[in-house]
PDB file of C-alpha atoms and ligand atoms in Angstrom:
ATOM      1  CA  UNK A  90     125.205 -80.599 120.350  1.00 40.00           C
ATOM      2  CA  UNK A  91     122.834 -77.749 119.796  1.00 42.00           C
ATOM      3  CA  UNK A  92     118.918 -77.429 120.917  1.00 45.00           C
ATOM      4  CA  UNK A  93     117.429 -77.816 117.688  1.00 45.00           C
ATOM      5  CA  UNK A  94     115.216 -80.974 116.291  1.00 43.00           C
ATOM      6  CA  UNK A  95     117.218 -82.487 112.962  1.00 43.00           C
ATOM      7  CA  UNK A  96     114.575 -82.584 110.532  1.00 43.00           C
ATOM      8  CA  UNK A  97     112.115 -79.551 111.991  1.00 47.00           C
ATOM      9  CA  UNK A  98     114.462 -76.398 110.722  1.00 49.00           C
ATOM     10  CA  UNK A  99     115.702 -74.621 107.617  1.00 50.00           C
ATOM     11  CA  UNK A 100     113.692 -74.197 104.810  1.00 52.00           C
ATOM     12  CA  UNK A 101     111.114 -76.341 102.936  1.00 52.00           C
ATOM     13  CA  UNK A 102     112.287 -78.400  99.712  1.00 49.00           C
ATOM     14  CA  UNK A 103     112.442 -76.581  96.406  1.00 58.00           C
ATOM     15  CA  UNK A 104     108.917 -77.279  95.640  1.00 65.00           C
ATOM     16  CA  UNK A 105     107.716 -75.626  98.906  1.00 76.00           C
ATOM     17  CA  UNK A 106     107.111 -71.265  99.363  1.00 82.00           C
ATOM     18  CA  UNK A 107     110.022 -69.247  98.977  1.00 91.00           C
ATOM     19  CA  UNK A 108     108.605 -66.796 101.383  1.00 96.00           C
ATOM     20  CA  UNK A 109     108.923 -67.695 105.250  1.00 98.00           C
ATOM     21  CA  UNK A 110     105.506 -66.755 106.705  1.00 97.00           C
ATOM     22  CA  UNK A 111     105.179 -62.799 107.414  1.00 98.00           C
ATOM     23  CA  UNK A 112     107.635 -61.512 104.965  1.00 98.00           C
ATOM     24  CA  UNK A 113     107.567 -59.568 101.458  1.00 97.00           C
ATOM     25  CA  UNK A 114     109.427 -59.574  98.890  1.00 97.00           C
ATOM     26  CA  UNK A 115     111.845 -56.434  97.903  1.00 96.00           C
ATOM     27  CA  UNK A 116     113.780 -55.977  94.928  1.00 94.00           C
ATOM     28  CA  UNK A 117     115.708 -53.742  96.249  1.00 94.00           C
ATOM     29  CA  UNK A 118     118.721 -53.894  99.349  1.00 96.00           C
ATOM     30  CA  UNK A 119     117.816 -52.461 102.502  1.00 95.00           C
ATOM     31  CA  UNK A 120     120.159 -50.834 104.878  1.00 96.00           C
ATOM     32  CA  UNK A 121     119.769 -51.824 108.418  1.00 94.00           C
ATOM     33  CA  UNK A 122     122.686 -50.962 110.984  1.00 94.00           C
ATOM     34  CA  UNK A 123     121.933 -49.911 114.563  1.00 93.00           C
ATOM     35  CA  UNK A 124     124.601 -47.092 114.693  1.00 92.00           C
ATOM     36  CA  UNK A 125     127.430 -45.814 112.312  1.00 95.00           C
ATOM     37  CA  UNK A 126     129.103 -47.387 109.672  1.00 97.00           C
ATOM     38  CA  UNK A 127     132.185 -48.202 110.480  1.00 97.00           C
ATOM     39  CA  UNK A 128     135.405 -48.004 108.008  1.00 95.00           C
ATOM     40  CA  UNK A 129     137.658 -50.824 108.159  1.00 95.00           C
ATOM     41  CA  UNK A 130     140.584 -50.629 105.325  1.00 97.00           C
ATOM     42  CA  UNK A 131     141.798 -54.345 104.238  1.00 98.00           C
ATOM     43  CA  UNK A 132     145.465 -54.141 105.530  1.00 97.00           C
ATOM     44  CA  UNK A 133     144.252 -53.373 108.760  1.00 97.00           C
ATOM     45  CA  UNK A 134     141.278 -55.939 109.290  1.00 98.00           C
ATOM     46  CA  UNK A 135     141.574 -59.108 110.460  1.00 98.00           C
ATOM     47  CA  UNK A 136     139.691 -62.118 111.463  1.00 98.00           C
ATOM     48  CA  UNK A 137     140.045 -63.965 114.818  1.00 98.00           C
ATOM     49  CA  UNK A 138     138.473 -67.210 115.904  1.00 98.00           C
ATOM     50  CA  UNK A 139     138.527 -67.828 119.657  1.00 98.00           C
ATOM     51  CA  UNK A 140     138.242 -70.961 121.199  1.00 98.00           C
ATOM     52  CA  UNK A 141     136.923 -72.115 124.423  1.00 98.00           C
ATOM     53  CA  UNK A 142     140.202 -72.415 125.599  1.00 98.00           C
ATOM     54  CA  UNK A 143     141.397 -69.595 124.928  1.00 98.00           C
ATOM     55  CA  UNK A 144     143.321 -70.901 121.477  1.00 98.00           C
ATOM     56  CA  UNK A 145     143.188 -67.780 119.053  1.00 98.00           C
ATOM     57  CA  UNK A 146     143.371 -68.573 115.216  1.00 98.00           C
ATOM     58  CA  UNK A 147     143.576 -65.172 112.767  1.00 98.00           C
ATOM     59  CA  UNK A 148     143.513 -64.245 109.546  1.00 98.00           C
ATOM     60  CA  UNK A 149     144.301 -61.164 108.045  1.00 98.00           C
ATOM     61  CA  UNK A 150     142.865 -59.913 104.581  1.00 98.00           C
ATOM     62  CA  UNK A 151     145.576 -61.589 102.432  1.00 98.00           C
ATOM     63  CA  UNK A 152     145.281 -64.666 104.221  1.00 98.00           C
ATOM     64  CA  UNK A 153     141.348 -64.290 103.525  1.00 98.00           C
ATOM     65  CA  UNK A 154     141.754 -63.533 100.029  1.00 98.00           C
ATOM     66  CA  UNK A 155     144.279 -67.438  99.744  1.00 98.00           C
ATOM     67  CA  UNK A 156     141.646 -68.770 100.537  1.00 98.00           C
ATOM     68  CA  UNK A 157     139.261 -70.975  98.216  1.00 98.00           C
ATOM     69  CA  UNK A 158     135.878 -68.614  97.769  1.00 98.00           C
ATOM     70  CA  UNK A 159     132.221 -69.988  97.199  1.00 98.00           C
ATOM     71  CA  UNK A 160     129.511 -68.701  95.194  1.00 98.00           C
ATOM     72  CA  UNK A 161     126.417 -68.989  97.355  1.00 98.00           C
ATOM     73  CA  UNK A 162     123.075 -67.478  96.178  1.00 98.00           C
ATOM     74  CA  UNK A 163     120.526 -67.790  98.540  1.00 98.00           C
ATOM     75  CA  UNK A 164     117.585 -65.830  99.692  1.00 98.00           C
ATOM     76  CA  UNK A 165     117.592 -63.747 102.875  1.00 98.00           C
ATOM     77  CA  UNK A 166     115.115 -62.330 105.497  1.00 98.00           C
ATOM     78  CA  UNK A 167     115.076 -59.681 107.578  1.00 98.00           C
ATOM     79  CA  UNK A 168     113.175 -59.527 110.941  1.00 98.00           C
ATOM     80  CA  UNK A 169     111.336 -55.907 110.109  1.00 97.00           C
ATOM     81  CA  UNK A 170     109.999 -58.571 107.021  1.00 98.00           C
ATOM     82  CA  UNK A 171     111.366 -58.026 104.265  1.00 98.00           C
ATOM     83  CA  UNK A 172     112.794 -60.589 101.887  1.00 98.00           C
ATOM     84  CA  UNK A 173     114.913 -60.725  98.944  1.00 97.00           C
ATOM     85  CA  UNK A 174     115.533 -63.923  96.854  1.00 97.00           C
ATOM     86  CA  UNK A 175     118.508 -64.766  94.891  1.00 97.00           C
ATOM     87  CA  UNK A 176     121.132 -62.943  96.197  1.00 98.00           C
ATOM     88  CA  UNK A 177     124.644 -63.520  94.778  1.00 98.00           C
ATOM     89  CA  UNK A 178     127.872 -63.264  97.123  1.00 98.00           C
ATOM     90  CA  UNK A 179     131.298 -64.338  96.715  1.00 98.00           C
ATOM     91  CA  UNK A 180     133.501 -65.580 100.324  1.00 98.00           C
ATOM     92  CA  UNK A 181     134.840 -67.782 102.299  1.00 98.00           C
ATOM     93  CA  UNK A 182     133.109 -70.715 103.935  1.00 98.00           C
ATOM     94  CA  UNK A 183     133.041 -71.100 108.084  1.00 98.00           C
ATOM     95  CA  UNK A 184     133.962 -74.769 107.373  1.00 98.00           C
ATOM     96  CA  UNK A 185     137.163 -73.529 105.558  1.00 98.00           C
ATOM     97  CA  UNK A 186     137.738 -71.430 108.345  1.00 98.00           C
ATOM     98  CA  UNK A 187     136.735 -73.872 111.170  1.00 98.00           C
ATOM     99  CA  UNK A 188     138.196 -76.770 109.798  1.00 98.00           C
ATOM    100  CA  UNK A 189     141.819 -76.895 111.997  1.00 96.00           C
ATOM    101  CA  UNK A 190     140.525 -75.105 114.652  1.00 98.00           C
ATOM    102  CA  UNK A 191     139.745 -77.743 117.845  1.00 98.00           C
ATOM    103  CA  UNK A 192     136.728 -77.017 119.668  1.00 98.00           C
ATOM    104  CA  UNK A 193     134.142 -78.676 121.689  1.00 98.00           C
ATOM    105  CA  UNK A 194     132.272 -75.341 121.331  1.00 98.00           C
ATOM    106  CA  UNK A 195     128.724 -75.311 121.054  1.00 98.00           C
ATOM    107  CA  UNK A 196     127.890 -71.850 120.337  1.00 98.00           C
ATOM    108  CA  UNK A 197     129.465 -69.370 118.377  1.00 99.00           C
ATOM    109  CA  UNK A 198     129.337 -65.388 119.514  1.00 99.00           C
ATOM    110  CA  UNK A 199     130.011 -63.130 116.924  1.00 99.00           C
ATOM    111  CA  UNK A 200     131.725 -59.940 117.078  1.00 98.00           C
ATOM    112  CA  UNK A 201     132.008 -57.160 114.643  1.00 98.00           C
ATOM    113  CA  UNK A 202     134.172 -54.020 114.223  1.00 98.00           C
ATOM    114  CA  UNK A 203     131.926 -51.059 115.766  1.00 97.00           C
ATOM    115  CA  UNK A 204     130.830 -53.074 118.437  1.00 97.00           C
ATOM    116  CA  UNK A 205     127.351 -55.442 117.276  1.00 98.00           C
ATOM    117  CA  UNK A 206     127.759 -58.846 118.371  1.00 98.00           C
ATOM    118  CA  UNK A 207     125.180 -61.684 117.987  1.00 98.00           C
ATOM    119  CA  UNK A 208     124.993 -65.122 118.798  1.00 98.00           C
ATOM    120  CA  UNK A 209     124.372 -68.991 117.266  1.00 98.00           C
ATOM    121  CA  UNK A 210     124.370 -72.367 117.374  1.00 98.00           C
ATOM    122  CA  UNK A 211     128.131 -73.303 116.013  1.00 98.00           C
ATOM    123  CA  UNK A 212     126.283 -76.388 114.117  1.00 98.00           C
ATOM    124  CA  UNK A 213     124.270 -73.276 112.098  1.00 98.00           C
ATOM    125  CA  UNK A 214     127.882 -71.827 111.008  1.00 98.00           C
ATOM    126  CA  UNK A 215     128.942 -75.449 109.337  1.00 98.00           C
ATOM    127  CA  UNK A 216     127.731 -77.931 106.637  1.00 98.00           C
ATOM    128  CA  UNK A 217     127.921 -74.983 103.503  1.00 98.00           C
ATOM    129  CA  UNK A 218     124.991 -72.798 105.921  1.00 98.00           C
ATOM    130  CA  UNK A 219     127.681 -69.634 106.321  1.00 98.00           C
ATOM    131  CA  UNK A 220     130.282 -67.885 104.620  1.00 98.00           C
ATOM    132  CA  UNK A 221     132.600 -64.832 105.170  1.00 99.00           C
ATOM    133  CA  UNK A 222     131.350 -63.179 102.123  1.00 98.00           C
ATOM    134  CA  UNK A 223     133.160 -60.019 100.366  1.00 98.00           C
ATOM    135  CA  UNK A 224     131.457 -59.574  97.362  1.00 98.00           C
ATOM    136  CA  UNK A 225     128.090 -59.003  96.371  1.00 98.00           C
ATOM    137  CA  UNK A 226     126.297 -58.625  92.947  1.00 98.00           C
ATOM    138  CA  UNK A 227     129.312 -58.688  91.277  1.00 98.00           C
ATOM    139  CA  UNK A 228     130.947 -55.854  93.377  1.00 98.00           C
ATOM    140  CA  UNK A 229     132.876 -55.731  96.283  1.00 98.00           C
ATOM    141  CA  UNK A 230     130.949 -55.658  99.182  1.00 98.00           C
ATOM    142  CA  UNK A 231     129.747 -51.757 100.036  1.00 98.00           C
ATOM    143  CA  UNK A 232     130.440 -50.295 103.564  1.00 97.00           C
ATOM    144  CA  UNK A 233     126.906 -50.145 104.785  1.00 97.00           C
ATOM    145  CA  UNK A 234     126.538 -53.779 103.632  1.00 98.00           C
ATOM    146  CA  UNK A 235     129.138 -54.968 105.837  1.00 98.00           C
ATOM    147  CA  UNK A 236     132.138 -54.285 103.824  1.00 98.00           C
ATOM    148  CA  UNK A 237     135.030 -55.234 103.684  1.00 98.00           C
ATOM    149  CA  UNK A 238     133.549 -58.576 104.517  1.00 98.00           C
ATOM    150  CA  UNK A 239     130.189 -59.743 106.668  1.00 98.00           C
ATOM    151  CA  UNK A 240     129.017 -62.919 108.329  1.00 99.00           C
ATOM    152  CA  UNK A 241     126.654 -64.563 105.732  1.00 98.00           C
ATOM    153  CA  UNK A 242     123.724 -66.689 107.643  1.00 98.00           C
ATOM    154  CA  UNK A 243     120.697 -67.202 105.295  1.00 98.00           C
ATOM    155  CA  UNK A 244     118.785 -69.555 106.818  1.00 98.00           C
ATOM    156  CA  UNK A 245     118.462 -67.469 109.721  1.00 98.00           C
ATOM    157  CA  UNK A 246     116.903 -63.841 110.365  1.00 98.00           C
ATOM    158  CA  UNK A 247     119.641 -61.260 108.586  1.00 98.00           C
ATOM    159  CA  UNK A 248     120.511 -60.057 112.189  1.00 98.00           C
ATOM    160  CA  UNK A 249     122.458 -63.008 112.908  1.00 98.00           C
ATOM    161  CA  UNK A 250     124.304 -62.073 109.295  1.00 98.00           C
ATOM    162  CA  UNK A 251     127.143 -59.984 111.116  1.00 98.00           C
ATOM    163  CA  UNK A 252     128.100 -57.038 109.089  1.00 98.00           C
ATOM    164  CA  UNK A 253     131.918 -55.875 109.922  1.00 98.00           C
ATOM    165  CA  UNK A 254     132.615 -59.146 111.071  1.00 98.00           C
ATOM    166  CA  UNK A 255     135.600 -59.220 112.660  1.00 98.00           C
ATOM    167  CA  UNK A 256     135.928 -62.382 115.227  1.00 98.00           C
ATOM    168  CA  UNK A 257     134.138 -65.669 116.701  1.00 98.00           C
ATOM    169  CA  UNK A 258     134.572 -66.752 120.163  1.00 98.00           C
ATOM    170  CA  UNK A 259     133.750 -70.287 120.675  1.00 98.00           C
ATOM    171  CA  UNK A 260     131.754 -70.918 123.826  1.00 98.00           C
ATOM    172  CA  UNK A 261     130.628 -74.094 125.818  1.00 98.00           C
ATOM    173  CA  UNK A 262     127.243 -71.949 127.192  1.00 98.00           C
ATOM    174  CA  UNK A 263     125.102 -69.596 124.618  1.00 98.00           C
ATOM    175  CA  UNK A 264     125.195 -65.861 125.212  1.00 97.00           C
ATOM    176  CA  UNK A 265     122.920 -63.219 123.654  1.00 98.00           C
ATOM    177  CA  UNK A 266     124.031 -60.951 121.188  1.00 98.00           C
ATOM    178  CA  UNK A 267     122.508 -57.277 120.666  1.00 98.00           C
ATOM    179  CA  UNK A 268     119.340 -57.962 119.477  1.00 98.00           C
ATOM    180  CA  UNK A 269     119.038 -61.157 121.058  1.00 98.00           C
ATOM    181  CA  UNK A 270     119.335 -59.159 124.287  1.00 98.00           C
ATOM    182  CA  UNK A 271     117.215 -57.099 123.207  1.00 98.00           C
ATOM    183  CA  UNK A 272     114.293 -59.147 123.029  1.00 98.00           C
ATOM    184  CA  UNK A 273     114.816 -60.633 119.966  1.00 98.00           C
ATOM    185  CA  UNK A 274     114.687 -64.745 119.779  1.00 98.00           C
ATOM    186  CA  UNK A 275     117.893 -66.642 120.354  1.00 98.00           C
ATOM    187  CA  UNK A 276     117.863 -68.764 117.078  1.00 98.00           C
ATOM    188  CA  UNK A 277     115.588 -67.012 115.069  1.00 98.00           C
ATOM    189  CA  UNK A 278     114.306 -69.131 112.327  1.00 98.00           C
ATOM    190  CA  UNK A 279     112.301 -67.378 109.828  1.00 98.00           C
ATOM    191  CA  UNK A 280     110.528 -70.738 108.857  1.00 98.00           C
ATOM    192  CA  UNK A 281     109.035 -70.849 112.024  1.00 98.00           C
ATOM    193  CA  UNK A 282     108.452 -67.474 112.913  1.00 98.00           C
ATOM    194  CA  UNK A 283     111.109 -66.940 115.433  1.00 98.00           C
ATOM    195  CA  UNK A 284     111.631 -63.158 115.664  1.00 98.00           C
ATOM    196  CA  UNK A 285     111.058 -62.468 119.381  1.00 98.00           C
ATOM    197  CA  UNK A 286     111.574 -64.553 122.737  1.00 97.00           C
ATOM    198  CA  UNK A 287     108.773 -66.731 122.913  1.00 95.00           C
ATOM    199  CA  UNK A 288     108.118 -67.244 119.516  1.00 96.00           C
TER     200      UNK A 288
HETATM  201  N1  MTE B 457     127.488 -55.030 112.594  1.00 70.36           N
HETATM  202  C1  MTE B 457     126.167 -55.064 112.328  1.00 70.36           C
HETATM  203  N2  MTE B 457     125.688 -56.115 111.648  1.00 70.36           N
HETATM  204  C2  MTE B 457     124.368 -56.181 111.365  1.00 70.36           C
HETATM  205  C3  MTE B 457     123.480 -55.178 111.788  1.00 70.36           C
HETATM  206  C4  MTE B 457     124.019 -54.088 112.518  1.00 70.36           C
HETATM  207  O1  MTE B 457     123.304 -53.159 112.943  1.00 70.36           O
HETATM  208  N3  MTE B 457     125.383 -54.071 112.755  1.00 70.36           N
HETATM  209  N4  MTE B 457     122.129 -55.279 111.519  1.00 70.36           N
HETATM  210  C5  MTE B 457     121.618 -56.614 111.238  1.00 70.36           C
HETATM  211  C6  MTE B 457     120.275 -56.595 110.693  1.00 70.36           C
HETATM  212  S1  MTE B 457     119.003 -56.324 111.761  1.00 70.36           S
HETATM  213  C7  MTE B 457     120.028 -56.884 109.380  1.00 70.36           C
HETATM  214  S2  MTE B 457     118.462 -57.042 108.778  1.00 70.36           S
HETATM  215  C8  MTE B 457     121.140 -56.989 108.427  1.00 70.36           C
HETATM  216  C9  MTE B 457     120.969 -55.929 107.380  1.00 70.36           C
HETATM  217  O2  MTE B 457     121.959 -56.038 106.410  1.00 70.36           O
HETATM  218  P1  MTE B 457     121.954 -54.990 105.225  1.00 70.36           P
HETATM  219  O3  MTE B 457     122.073 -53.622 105.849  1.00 70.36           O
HETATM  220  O4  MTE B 457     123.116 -55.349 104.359  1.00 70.36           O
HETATM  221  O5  MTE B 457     120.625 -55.152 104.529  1.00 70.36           O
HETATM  222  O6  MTE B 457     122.416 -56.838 109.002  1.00 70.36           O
HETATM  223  C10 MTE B 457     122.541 -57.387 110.289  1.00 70.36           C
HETATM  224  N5  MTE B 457     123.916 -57.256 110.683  1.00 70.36           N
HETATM  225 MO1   MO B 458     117.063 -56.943 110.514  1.00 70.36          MO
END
């Protein structure tokens, strides 16, 4: 499954840089959304998973909430290069979610409330690499951040990191999201430099 080499992705062992070639650091948390914020209250949001076959799994936000939450800190990196290290979150891993859901899927498309999609290997989703995360720094997680709850994808560029998230339709054939289709690259590894087609 998947298009990438096992063994030539992710990022280096602890010893190695912490900085993906390109990018500076920033202490602070940019906001980048292409459009409005949108406002989702909790008792009406809800997140669907989509099979190939049309098989539709959902959970709404108590459901979300049952669930056992992770504590990931982890660095993340924007395409317009910035990077921020150490950032604490709070949510729900996609192998929780995935893990009665039947699939032969190989790519995930992601959806979120107000309309951005973006798209990814499914293999990048599992094995503790994403989480729906709710909180961050302590707090929950603020509107323009992606609140209620955002697709959490650190070792790829924070574009594939769907704020709003609000379903994943598992395909058999990859389809580019908004800034993929855009011109921006299809995987987007910040380790290798992916940030447009071609890279
Ligand atoms: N729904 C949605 N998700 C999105 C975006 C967006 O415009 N809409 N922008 C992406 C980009 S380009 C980045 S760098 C990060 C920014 O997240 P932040 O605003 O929390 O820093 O969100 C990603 N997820
Ligand atoms: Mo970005």
């Amino acid at each position: 499954m998947g298009i990438v080499t096992p063994g030539f992705r992710g990022r280096p062992r602890s010893s190695g840089p912490k900085l993906p070639p390109g990018q500076y650091l920033t202490e602070d948390f940019p906001v980048l959304t292409a459009g409005p914020t949108p406002r989702v209250p909790v008792d009406r949001w809800e997140f669907v998973v989509t099979t190939e076959t049309g098989q539709q799994h959902r959970w709404s936000w108590a459901d979300l909430m049952a669930l056992p939450a992770e504590t990931p800190t982890v660095d993340i990196h924007c395409v317009t290069k910035w990077s921020k290290l150490g950032t604490d979150w709070v949510g729900v891993s996609l192998d929780t979610l995935l893990s009665d859901v039947e699939t032969a899927a190989d790519f995930a498309f992601v959806h979120s409330y107000g309309g951005y999609t973006t798209n990814l290997p499914l293999e990048d989703l599992l094995d503790g690499q994403s989480w729906i995360a709710y909180r961050y720094d302590g707090a929950d997680l603020a509107p323009e951040h992606g609140g209620p709850a955002r697709l959490l994808v650190p070792h790829l560029y924070f574009w594939k990191s769907a704020k709003w998230v609000r379903g994943i339709q598992l395909r058999l054939d990859d389809e580019p999201g908004f800034w993929e289709s855009a011109g921006y690259h299809d995987y987007g590894d910040p380790w290798r430099e992916q940030r447009y087609q071609g890279d």
